[in-house]
Amino acid sequence: MYTFLVTLLFIATVGLIVVVLLQSGKSAGLSGAISGGAEQLFGKQKARGIDGVLHRLTIIFGVAFMVITFLLGYILQ
């Protein structure tokens, strides 16, 4: 069980890194990050195409990473 979870954690980690690196930057600089986050939060446009797929994959890999990490911590306790 432990080996299986570590293998899944490795796959989730590599997948998360690859998906984040494949995403295109939305804005440049610190000020762009602040205003860009509000624009994305309150914007009416939906992500389409590859950006939408990468966004969903980032969420999936991130949640998988957290869940597997908590499970491994619980098992090792």
PDB file of N, CA, C and O in Angstrom:
ATOM      1  N   MET A   1       0.820  -1.193   0.000  1.00  0.00           N
ATOM      2  CA  MET A   1       0.000   0.000   0.000  1.00  0.00           C
ATOM      3  C   MET A   1       0.866   1.261   0.000  1.00  0.00           C
ATOM      4  O   MET A   1       0.569   2.215  -0.714  1.00  0.00           O
ATOM      5  N   TYR A   2       1.903   1.237   0.820  1.00  0.00           N
ATOM      6  CA  TYR A   2       2.801   2.388   0.913  1.00  0.00           C
ATOM      7  C   TYR A   2       3.501   2.643  -0.421  1.00  0.00           C
ATOM      8  O   TYR A   2       3.559   3.774  -0.894  1.00  0.00           O
ATOM      9  N   THR A   3       4.013   1.589  -1.044  1.00  0.00           N
ATOM     10  CA  THR A   3       4.714   1.726  -2.327  1.00  0.00           C
ATOM     11  C   THR A   3       3.765   2.242  -3.408  1.00  0.00           C
ATOM     12  O   THR A   3       4.149   3.078  -4.232  1.00  0.00           O
ATOM     13  N   PHE A   4       2.544   1.759  -3.404  1.00  0.00           N
ATOM     14  CA  PHE A   4       1.548   2.206  -4.373  1.00  0.00           C
ATOM     15  C   PHE A   4       1.260   3.698  -4.216  1.00  0.00           C
ATOM     16  O   PHE A   4       1.209   4.443  -5.195  1.00  0.00           O
ATOM     17  N   LEU A   5       1.088   4.154  -2.958  1.00  0.00           N
ATOM     18  CA  LEU A   5       0.805   5.569  -2.719  1.00  0.00           C
ATOM     19  C   LEU A   5       2.001   6.453  -3.065  1.00  0.00           C
ATOM     20  O   LEU A   5       1.825   7.559  -3.584  1.00  0.00           O
ATOM     21  N   VAL A   6       3.207   5.973  -2.794  1.00  0.00           N
ATOM     22  CA  VAL A   6       4.397   6.759  -3.149  1.00  0.00           C
ATOM     23  C   VAL A   6       4.512   6.876  -4.665  1.00  0.00           C
ATOM     24  O   VAL A   6       4.861   7.942  -5.184  1.00  0.00           O
ATOM     25  N   THR A   7       4.203   5.815  -5.378  1.00  0.00           N
ATOM     26  CA  THR A   7       4.228   5.847  -6.838  1.00  0.00           C
ATOM     27  C   THR A   7       3.180   6.830  -7.374  1.00  0.00           C
ATOM     28  O   THR A   7       3.470   7.620  -8.279  1.00  0.00           O
ATOM     29  N   LEU A   8       1.973   6.794  -6.804  1.00  0.00           N
ATOM     30  CA  LEU A   8       0.940   7.740  -7.214  1.00  0.00           C
ATOM     31  C   LEU A   8       1.341   9.179  -6.895  1.00  0.00           C
ATOM     32  O   LEU A   8       1.071  10.093  -7.678  1.00  0.00           O
ATOM     33  N   LEU A   9       1.991   9.382  -5.748  1.00  0.00           N
ATOM     34  CA  LEU A   9       2.445  10.713  -5.378  1.00  0.00           C
ATOM     35  C   LEU A   9       3.495  11.224  -6.361  1.00  0.00           C
ATOM     36  O   LEU A   9       3.468  12.390  -6.759  1.00  0.00           O
ATOM     37  N   PHE A  10       4.387  10.357  -6.786  1.00  0.00           N
ATOM     38  CA  PHE A  10       5.397  10.737  -7.764  1.00  0.00           C
ATOM     39  C   PHE A  10       4.753  11.131  -9.092  1.00  0.00           C
ATOM     40  O   PHE A  10       5.108  12.149  -9.693  1.00  0.00           O
ATOM     41  N   ILE A  11       3.772  10.348  -9.541  1.00  0.00           N
ATOM     42  CA  ILE A  11       3.076  10.643 -10.796  1.00  0.00           C
ATOM     43  C   ILE A  11       2.317  11.964 -10.687  1.00  0.00           C
ATOM     44  O   ILE A  11       2.354  12.797 -11.604  1.00  0.00           O
ATOM     45  N   ALA A  12       1.643  12.180  -9.553  1.00  0.00           N
ATOM     46  CA  ALA A  12       0.903  13.431  -9.356  1.00  0.00           C
ATOM     47  C   ALA A  12       1.851  14.626  -9.307  1.00  0.00           C
ATOM     48  O   ALA A  12       1.545  15.696  -9.846  1.00  0.00           O
ATOM     49  N   THR A  13       3.005  14.453  -8.685  1.00  0.00           N
ATOM     50  CA  THR A  13       3.978  15.542  -8.587  1.00  0.00           C
ATOM     51  C   THR A  13       4.526  15.912  -9.961  1.00  0.00           C
ATOM     52  O   THR A  13       4.563  17.098 -10.329  1.00  0.00           O
ATOM     53  N   VAL A  14       4.945  14.933 -10.718  1.00  0.00           N
ATOM     54  CA  VAL A  14       5.477  15.199 -12.055  1.00  0.00           C
ATOM     55  C   VAL A  14       4.388  15.781 -12.954  1.00  0.00           C
ATOM     56  O   VAL A  14       4.631  16.735 -13.701  1.00  0.00           O
ATOM     57  N   GLY A  15       3.183  15.246 -12.866  1.00  0.00           N
ATOM     58  CA  GLY A  15       2.078  15.769 -13.659  1.00  0.00           C
ATOM     59  C   GLY A  15       1.766  17.213 -13.322  1.00  0.00           C
ATOM     60  O   GLY A  15       1.537  18.036 -14.207  1.00  0.00           O
ATOM     61  N   LEU A  16       1.775  17.547 -12.034  1.00  0.00           N
ATOM     62  CA  LEU A  16       1.505  18.919 -11.612  1.00  0.00           C
ATOM     63  C   LEU A  16       2.576  19.881 -12.115  1.00  0.00           C
ATOM     64  O   LEU A  16       2.272  20.962 -12.610  1.00  0.00           O
ATOM     65  N   ILE A  17       3.831  19.470 -12.028  1.00  0.00           N
ATOM     66  CA  ILE A  17       4.926  20.315 -12.510  1.00  0.00           C
ATOM     67  C   ILE A  17       4.808  20.546 -14.010  1.00  0.00           C
ATOM     68  O   ILE A  17       4.934  21.675 -14.499  1.00  0.00           O
ATOM     69  N   VAL A  18       4.548  19.499 -14.767  1.00  0.00           N
ATOM     70  CA  VAL A  18       4.456  19.611 -16.224  1.00  0.00           C
ATOM     71  C   VAL A  18       3.281  20.496 -16.627  1.00  0.00           C
ATOM     72  O   VAL A  18       3.411  21.375 -17.484  1.00  0.00           O
ATOM     73  N   VAL A  19       2.134  20.297 -15.989  1.00  0.00           N
ATOM     74  CA  VAL A  19       0.942  21.063 -16.352  1.00  0.00           C
ATOM     75  C   VAL A  19       1.126  22.544 -16.025  1.00  0.00           C
ATOM     76  O   VAL A  19       0.744  23.414 -16.811  1.00  0.00           O
ATOM     77  N   VAL A  20       1.738  22.844 -14.886  1.00  0.00           N
ATOM     78  CA  VAL A  20       1.966  24.248 -14.521  1.00  0.00           C
ATOM     79  C   VAL A  20       2.950  24.897 -15.495  1.00  0.00           C
ATOM     80  O   VAL A  20       2.765  26.041 -15.910  1.00  0.00           O
ATOM     81  N   LEU A  21       3.984  24.177 -15.890  1.00  0.00           N
ATOM     82  CA  LEU A  21       4.953  24.744 -16.818  1.00  0.00           C
ATOM     83  C   LEU A  21       4.386  24.929 -18.227  1.00  0.00           C
ATOM     84  O   LEU A  21       4.845  25.798 -18.971  1.00  0.00           O
ATOM     85  N   LEU A  22       3.402  24.143 -18.594  1.00  0.00           N
ATOM     86  CA  LEU A  22       2.798  24.269 -19.916  1.00  0.00           C
ATOM     87  C   LEU A  22       1.823  25.432 -20.019  1.00  0.00           C
ATOM     88  O   LEU A  22       1.508  25.886 -21.117  1.00  0.00           O
ATOM     89  N   GLN A  23       1.342  25.935 -18.893  1.00  0.00           N
ATOM     90  CA  GLN A  23       0.374  27.027 -18.922  1.00  0.00           C
ATOM     91  C   GLN A  23       1.033  28.319 -19.370  1.00  0.00           C
ATOM     92  O   GLN A  23       2.173  28.601 -19.021  1.00  0.00           O
ATOM     93  N   SER A  24       0.278  29.095 -20.123  1.00  0.00           N
ATOM     94  CA  SER A  24       0.797  30.389 -20.565  1.00  0.00           C
ATOM     95  C   SER A  24       0.564  31.422 -19.472  1.00  0.00           C
ATOM     96  O   SER A  24      -0.409  31.339 -18.731  1.00  0.00           O
ATOM     97  N   GLY A  25       1.470  32.396 -19.402  1.00  0.00           N
ATOM     98  CA  GLY A  25       1.342  33.448 -18.404  1.00  0.00           C
ATOM     99  C   GLY A  25       0.193  34.375 -18.752  1.00  0.00           C
ATOM    100  O   GLY A  25       0.024  34.783 -19.896  1.00  0.00           O
ATOM    101  N   LYS A  26      -0.597  34.740 -17.755  1.00  0.00           N
ATOM    102  CA  LYS A  26      -1.742  35.620 -17.998  1.00  0.00           C
ATOM    103  C   LYS A  26      -1.337  37.089 -17.962  1.00  0.00           C
ATOM    104  O   LYS A  26      -1.886  37.909 -18.658  1.00  0.00           O
ATOM    105  N   SER A  27      -0.382  37.452 -17.103  1.00  0.00           N
ATOM    106  CA  SER A  27       0.068  38.836 -16.996  1.00  0.00           C
ATOM    107  C   SER A  27       1.473  38.834 -16.429  1.00  0.00           C
ATOM    108  O   SER A  27       1.922  37.857 -15.852  1.00  0.00           O
ATOM    109  N   ALA A  28       2.158  39.945 -16.581  1.00  0.00           N
ATOM    110  CA  ALA A  28       3.546  40.012 -16.139  1.00  0.00           C
ATOM    111  C   ALA A  28       3.667  40.880 -14.896  1.00  0.00           C
ATOM    112  O   ALA A  28       2.963  41.875 -14.744  1.00  0.00           O
ATOM    113  N   GLY A  29       4.573  40.513 -14.035  1.00  0.00           N
ATOM    114  CA  GLY A  29       4.884  41.344 -12.879  1.00  0.00           C
ATOM    115  C   GLY A  29       3.948  41.140 -11.708  1.00  0.00           C
ATOM    116  O   GLY A  29       2.918  40.478 -11.795  1.00  0.00           O
ATOM    117  N   LEU A  30       4.323  41.740 -10.581  1.00  0.00           N
ATOM    118  CA  LEU A  30       3.541  41.607  -9.362  1.00  0.00           C
ATOM    119  C   LEU A  30       2.225  42.361  -9.456  1.00  0.00           C
ATOM    120  O   LEU A  30       1.190  41.871  -9.028  1.00  0.00           O
ATOM    121  N   SER A  31       2.241  43.541 -10.022  1.00  0.00           N
ATOM    122  CA  SER A  31       0.993  44.302 -10.148  1.00  0.00           C
ATOM    123  C   SER A  31       0.024  43.601 -11.090  1.00  0.00           C
ATOM    124  O   SER A  31      -1.181  43.643 -10.890  1.00  0.00           O
ATOM    125  N   GLY A  32       0.544  42.966 -12.111  1.00  0.00           N
ATOM    126  CA  GLY A  32      -0.307  42.208 -13.019  1.00  0.00           C
ATOM    127  C   GLY A  32      -0.908  40.989 -12.352  1.00  0.00           C
ATOM    128  O   GLY A  32      -2.025  40.584 -12.662  1.00  0.00           O
ATOM    129  N   ALA A  33      -0.173  40.405 -11.402  1.00  0.00           N
ATOM    130  CA  ALA A  33      -0.689  39.242 -10.691  1.00  0.00           C
ATOM    131  C   ALA A  33      -1.864  39.635  -9.809  1.00  0.00           C
ATOM    132  O   ALA A  33      -2.832  38.889  -9.673  1.00  0.00           O
ATOM    133  N   ILE A  34      -1.794  40.815  -9.202  1.00  0.00           N
ATOM    134  CA  ILE A  34      -2.875  41.256  -8.329  1.00  0.00           C
ATOM    135  C   ILE A  34      -4.112  41.608  -9.151  1.00  0.00           C
ATOM    136  O   ILE A  34      -5.207  41.141  -8.877  1.00  0.00           O
ATOM    137  N   SER A  35      -3.945  42.413 -10.168  1.00  0.00           N
ATOM    138  CA  SER A  35      -5.109  42.798 -10.981  1.00  0.00           C
ATOM    139  C   SER A  35      -5.588  41.643 -11.849  1.00  0.00           C
ATOM    140  O   SER A  35      -6.773  41.521 -12.115  1.00  0.00           O
ATOM    141  N   GLY A  36      -4.681  40.804 -12.276  1.00  0.00           N
ATOM    142  CA  GLY A  36      -5.065  39.663 -13.102  1.00  0.00           C
ATOM    143  C   GLY A  36      -5.908  38.667 -12.339  1.00  0.00           C
ATOM    144  O   GLY A  36      -6.818  38.055 -12.884  1.00  0.00           O
ATOM    145  N   GLY A  37      -5.616  38.487 -11.057  1.00  0.00           N
ATOM    146  CA  GLY A  37      -6.415  37.577 -10.244  1.00  0.00           C
ATOM    147  C   GLY A  37      -7.832  38.065 -10.078  1.00  0.00           C
ATOM    148  O   GLY A  37      -8.789  37.296 -10.141  1.00  0.00           O
ATOM    149  N   ALA A  38      -7.998  39.385  -9.870  1.00  0.00           N
ATOM    150  CA  ALA A  38      -9.346  39.939  -9.739  1.00  0.00           C
ATOM    151  C   ALA A  38     -10.085  39.857 -11.065  1.00  0.00           C
ATOM    152  O   ALA A  38     -11.282  39.581 -11.104  1.00  0.00           O
ATOM    153  N   GLU A  39      -9.371  40.086 -12.148  1.00  0.00           N
ATOM    154  CA  GLU A  39     -10.003  40.017 -13.465  1.00  0.00           C
ATOM    155  C   GLU A  39     -10.466  38.599 -13.761  1.00  0.00           C
ATOM    156  O   GLU A  39     -11.546  38.383 -14.301  1.00  0.00           O
ATOM    157  N   GLN A  40      -9.655  37.639 -13.389  1.00  0.00           N
ATOM    158  CA  GLN A  40     -10.020  36.243 -13.635  1.00  0.00           C
ATOM    159  C   GLN A  40     -11.176  35.822 -12.732  1.00  0.00           C
ATOM    160  O   GLN A  40     -12.052  35.081 -13.139  1.00  0.00           O
ATOM    161  N   LEU A  41     -11.181  36.327 -11.499  1.00  0.00           N
ATOM    162  CA  LEU A  41     -12.217  35.952 -10.554  1.00  0.00           C
ATOM    163  C   LEU A  41     -13.570  36.515 -10.962  1.00  0.00           C
ATOM    164  O   LEU A  41     -14.580  35.845 -10.898  1.00  0.00           O
ATOM    165  N   PHE A  42     -13.589  37.783 -11.393  1.00  0.00           N
ATOM    166  CA  PHE A  42     -14.844  38.433 -11.713  1.00  0.00           C
ATOM    167  C   PHE A  42     -15.140  38.482 -13.204  1.00  0.00           C
ATOM    168  O   PHE A  42     -16.167  39.022 -13.607  1.00  0.00           O
ATOM    169  N   GLY A  43     -14.251  37.948 -14.021  1.00  0.00           N
ATOM    170  CA  GLY A  43     -14.453  37.995 -15.466  1.00  0.00           C
ATOM    171  C   GLY A  43     -15.568  37.063 -15.903  1.00  0.00           C
ATOM    172  O   GLY A  43     -15.874  36.064 -15.263  1.00  0.00           O
ATOM    173  N   LYS A  44     -16.186  37.397 -17.017  1.00  0.00           N
ATOM    174  CA  LYS A  44     -17.299  36.597 -17.533  1.00  0.00           C
ATOM    175  C   LYS A  44     -16.841  35.572 -18.562  1.00  0.00           C
ATOM    176  O   LYS A  44     -17.614  34.733 -18.981  1.00  0.00           O
ATOM    177  N   GLN A  45     -15.580  35.669 -18.984  1.00  0.00           N
ATOM    178  CA  GLN A  45     -15.105  34.754 -20.013  1.00  0.00           C
ATOM    179  C   GLN A  45     -14.747  33.411 -19.395  1.00  0.00           C
ATOM    180  O   GLN A  45     -14.165  33.330 -18.326  1.00  0.00           O
ATOM    181  N   LYS A  46     -15.087  32.355 -20.105  1.00  0.00           N
ATOM    182  CA  LYS A  46     -14.717  31.022 -19.675  1.00  0.00           C
ATOM    183  C   LYS A  46     -13.466  30.601 -20.433  1.00  0.00           C
ATOM    184  O   LYS A  46     -13.265  30.963 -21.579  1.00  0.00           O
ATOM    185  N   ALA A  47     -12.636  29.851 -19.758  1.00  0.00           N
ATOM    186  CA  ALA A  47     -11.423  29.366 -20.407  1.00  0.00           C
ATOM    187  C   ALA A  47     -11.804  28.342 -21.470  1.00  0.00           C
ATOM    188  O   ALA A  47     -12.607  27.456 -21.235  1.00  0.00           O
ATOM    189  N   ARG A  48     -11.223  28.491 -22.634  1.00  0.00           N
ATOM    190  CA  ARG A  48     -11.529  27.591 -23.738  1.00  0.00           C
ATOM    191  C   ARG A  48     -10.239  26.982 -24.267  1.00  0.00           C
ATOM    192  O   ARG A  48      -9.169  27.535 -24.103  1.00  0.00           O
ATOM    193  N   GLY A  49     -10.383  25.868 -24.901  1.00  0.00           N
ATOM    194  CA  GLY A  49      -9.254  25.241 -25.550  1.00  0.00           C
ATOM    195  C   GLY A  49      -8.279  24.637 -24.574  1.00  0.00           C
ATOM    196  O   GLY A  49      -8.641  24.120 -23.523  1.00  0.00           O
ATOM    197  N   ILE A  50      -7.012  24.723 -24.926  1.00  0.00           N
ATOM    198  CA  ILE A  50      -5.965  24.070 -24.158  1.00  0.00           C
ATOM    199  C   ILE A  50      -5.782  24.719 -22.783  1.00  0.00           C
ATOM    200  O   ILE A  50      -5.451  24.043 -21.814  1.00  0.00           O
ATOM    201  N   ASP A  51      -6.036  26.030 -22.679  1.00  0.00           N
ATOM    202  CA  ASP A  51      -5.911  26.702 -21.384  1.00  0.00           C
ATOM    203  C   ASP A  51      -6.918  26.150 -20.376  1.00  0.00           C
ATOM    204  O   ASP A  51      -6.598  25.971 -19.201  1.00  0.00           O
ATOM    205  N   GLY A  52      -8.126  25.883 -20.818  1.00  0.00           N
ATOM    206  CA  GLY A  52      -9.146  25.314 -19.941  1.00  0.00           C
ATOM    207  C   GLY A  52      -8.786  23.909 -19.496  1.00  0.00           C
ATOM    208  O   GLY A  52      -8.977  23.549 -18.326  1.00  0.00           O
ATOM    209  N   VAL A  53      -8.275  23.125 -20.421  1.00  0.00           N
ATOM    210  CA  VAL A  53      -7.872  21.752 -20.094  1.00  0.00           C
ATOM    211  C   VAL A  53      -6.715  21.766 -19.090  1.00  0.00           C
ATOM    212  O   VAL A  53      -6.720  21.014 -18.108  1.00  0.00           O
ATOM    213  N   LEU A  54      -5.726  22.630 -19.332  1.00  0.00           N
ATOM    214  CA  LEU A  54      -4.589  22.710 -18.412  1.00  0.00           C
ATOM    215  C   LEU A  54      -5.020  23.205 -17.033  1.00  0.00           C
ATOM    216  O   LEU A  54      -4.498  22.748 -16.017  1.00  0.00           O
ATOM    217  N   HIS A  55      -5.976  24.122 -16.992  1.00  0.00           N
ATOM    218  CA  HIS A  55      -6.490  24.616 -15.713  1.00  0.00           C
ATOM    219  C   HIS A  55      -7.161  23.488 -14.927  1.00  0.00           C
ATOM    220  O   HIS A  55      -6.920  23.323 -13.724  1.00  0.00           O
ATOM    221  N   ARG A  56      -7.988  22.706 -15.601  1.00  0.00           N
ATOM    222  CA  ARG A  56      -8.666  21.583 -14.932  1.00  0.00           C
ATOM    223  C   ARG A  56      -7.662  20.527 -14.476  1.00  0.00           C
ATOM    224  O   ARG A  56      -7.794  19.969 -13.378  1.00  0.00           O
ATOM    225  N   LEU A  57      -6.672  20.235 -15.315  1.00  0.00           N
ATOM    226  CA  LEU A  57      -5.660  19.254 -14.934  1.00  0.00           C
ATOM    227  C   LEU A  57      -4.836  19.730 -13.736  1.00  0.00           C
ATOM    228  O   LEU A  57      -4.451  18.927 -12.888  1.00  0.00           O
ATOM    229  N   THR A  58      -4.576  21.032 -13.656  1.00  0.00           N
ATOM    230  CA  THR A  58      -3.853  21.575 -12.519  1.00  0.00           C
ATOM    231  C   THR A  58      -4.639  21.352 -11.235  1.00  0.00           C
ATOM    232  O   THR A  58      -4.072  20.954 -10.206  1.00  0.00           O
ATOM    233  N   ILE A  59      -5.933  21.589 -11.287  1.00  0.00           N
ATOM    234  CA  ILE A  59      -6.774  21.367 -10.105  1.00  0.00           C
ATOM    235  C   ILE A  59      -6.792  19.892  -9.725  1.00  0.00           C
ATOM    236  O   ILE A  59      -6.645  19.539  -8.547  1.00  0.00           O
ATOM    237  N   ILE A  60      -6.936  19.027 -10.711  1.00  0.00           N
ATOM    238  CA  ILE A  60      -6.998  17.587 -10.441  1.00  0.00           C
ATOM    239  C   ILE A  60      -5.691  17.086  -9.838  1.00  0.00           C
ATOM    240  O   ILE A  60      -5.684  16.369  -8.828  1.00  0.00           O
ATOM    241  N   PHE A  61      -4.559  17.453 -10.455  1.00  0.00           N
ATOM    242  CA  PHE A  61      -3.269  17.015  -9.929  1.00  0.00           C
ATOM    243  C   PHE A  61      -2.989  17.613  -8.547  1.00  0.00           C
ATOM    244  O   PHE A  61      -2.415  16.958  -7.684  1.00  0.00           O
ATOM    245  N   GLY A  62      -3.396  18.855  -8.327  1.00  0.00           N
ATOM    246  CA  GLY A  62      -3.181  19.479  -7.027  1.00  0.00           C
ATOM    247  C   GLY A  62      -3.974  18.798  -5.924  1.00  0.00           C
ATOM    248  O   GLY A  62      -3.445  18.539  -4.835  1.00  0.00           O
ATOM    249  N   VAL A  63      -5.234  18.491  -6.196  1.00  0.00           N
ATOM    250  CA  VAL A  63      -6.063  17.795  -5.207  1.00  0.00           C
ATOM    251  C   VAL A  63      -5.525  16.384  -4.964  1.00  0.00           C
ATOM    252  O   VAL A  63      -5.455  15.926  -3.811  1.00  0.00           O
ATOM    253  N   ALA A  64      -5.139  15.695  -6.024  1.00  0.00           N
ATOM    254  CA  ALA A  64      -4.571  14.353  -5.871  1.00  0.00           C
ATOM    255  C   ALA A  64      -3.299  14.394  -5.032  1.00  0.00           C
ATOM    256  O   ALA A  64      -3.086  13.542  -4.165  1.00  0.00           O
ATOM    257  N   PHE A  65      -2.447  15.391  -5.267  1.00  0.00           N
ATOM    258  CA  PHE A  65      -1.219  15.538  -4.502  1.00  0.00           C
ATOM    259  C   PHE A  65      -1.523  15.720  -3.014  1.00  0.00           C
ATOM    260  O   PHE A  65      -0.918  15.072  -2.156  1.00  0.00           O
ATOM    261  N   MET A  66      -2.474  16.580  -2.692  1.00  0.00           N
ATOM    262  CA  MET A  66      -2.810  16.826  -1.288  1.00  0.00           C
ATOM    263  C   MET A  66      -3.406  15.590  -0.623  1.00  0.00           C
ATOM    264  O   MET A  66      -3.030  15.243   0.499  1.00  0.00           O
ATOM    265  N   VAL A  67      -4.328  14.929  -1.299  1.00  0.00           N
ATOM    266  CA  VAL A  67      -4.986  13.758  -0.715  1.00  0.00           C
ATOM    267  C   VAL A  67      -3.986  12.632  -0.482  1.00  0.00           C
ATOM    268  O   VAL A  67      -3.961  12.003   0.592  1.00  0.00           O
ATOM    269  N   ILE A  68      -3.145  12.374  -1.463  1.00  0.00           N
ATOM    270  CA  ILE A  68      -2.158  11.298  -1.329  1.00  0.00           C
ATOM    271  C   ILE A  68      -1.153  11.631  -0.234  1.00  0.00           C
ATOM    272  O   ILE A  68      -0.746  10.752   0.542  1.00  0.00           O
ATOM    273  N   THR A  69      -0.753  12.889  -0.127  1.00  0.00           N
ATOM    274  CA  THR A  69       0.179  13.291   0.920  1.00  0.00           C
ATOM    275  C   THR A  69      -0.431  13.088   2.303  1.00  0.00           C
ATOM    276  O   THR A  69       0.232  12.582   3.219  1.00  0.00           O
ATOM    277  N   PHE A  70      -1.704  13.466   2.467  1.00  0.00           N
ATOM    278  CA  PHE A  70      -2.375  13.248   3.752  1.00  0.00           C
ATOM    279  C   PHE A  70      -2.502  11.762   4.062  1.00  0.00           C
ATOM    280  O   PHE A  70      -2.321  11.338   5.210  1.00  0.00           O
ATOM    281  N   LEU A  71      -2.822  10.945   3.052  1.00  0.00           N
ATOM    282  CA  LEU A  71      -2.914   9.505   3.268  1.00  0.00           C
ATOM    283  C   LEU A  71      -1.576   8.906   3.681  1.00  0.00           C
ATOM    284  O   LEU A  71      -1.511   8.059   4.574  1.00  0.00           O
ATOM    285  N   LEU A  72      -0.507   9.336   3.038  1.00  0.00           N
ATOM    286  CA  LEU A  72       0.819   8.838   3.412  1.00  0.00           C
ATOM    287  C   LEU A  72       1.182   9.267   4.831  1.00  0.00           C
ATOM    288  O   LEU A  72       1.768   8.504   5.582  1.00  0.00           O
ATOM    289  N   GLY A  73       0.839  10.482   5.193  1.00  0.00           N
ATOM    290  CA  GLY A  73       1.091  10.940   6.560  1.00  0.00           C
ATOM    291  C   GLY A  73       0.314  10.148   7.575  1.00  0.00           C
ATOM    292  O   GLY A  73       0.808   9.843   8.668  1.00  0.00           O
ATOM    293  N   TYR A  74      -0.917   9.792   7.230  1.00  0.00           N
ATOM    294  CA  TYR A  74      -1.748   8.993   8.134  1.00  0.00           C
ATOM    295  C   TYR A  74      -1.203   7.575   8.268  1.00  0.00           C
ATOM    296  O   TYR A  74      -1.198   7.004   9.355  1.00  0.00           O
ATOM    297  N   ILE A  75      -0.741   7.010   7.170  1.00  0.00           N
ATOM    298  CA  ILE A  75      -0.202   5.646   7.195  1.00  0.00           C
ATOM    299  C   ILE A  75       1.096   5.586   8.004  1.00  0.00           C
ATOM    300  O   ILE A  75       1.313   4.638   8.747  1.00  0.00           O
ATOM    301  N   LEU A  76       1.936   6.583   7.865  1.00  0.00           N
ATOM    302  CA  LEU A  76       3.229   6.581   8.550  1.00  0.00           C
ATOM    303  C   LEU A  76       3.125   6.907  10.032  1.00  0.00           C
ATOM    304  O   LEU A  76       4.085   6.745  10.776  1.00  0.00           O
ATOM    305  N   GLN A  77       1.985   7.353  10.482  1.00  0.00           N
ATOM    306  CA  GLN A  77       1.827   7.747  11.872  1.00  0.00           C
ATOM    307  C   GLN A  77       1.887   6.604  12.804  1.00  0.00           C
ATOM    308  O   GLN A  77       1.585   5.550  12.763  1.00  0.00           O
TER     309      GLN A  77
END
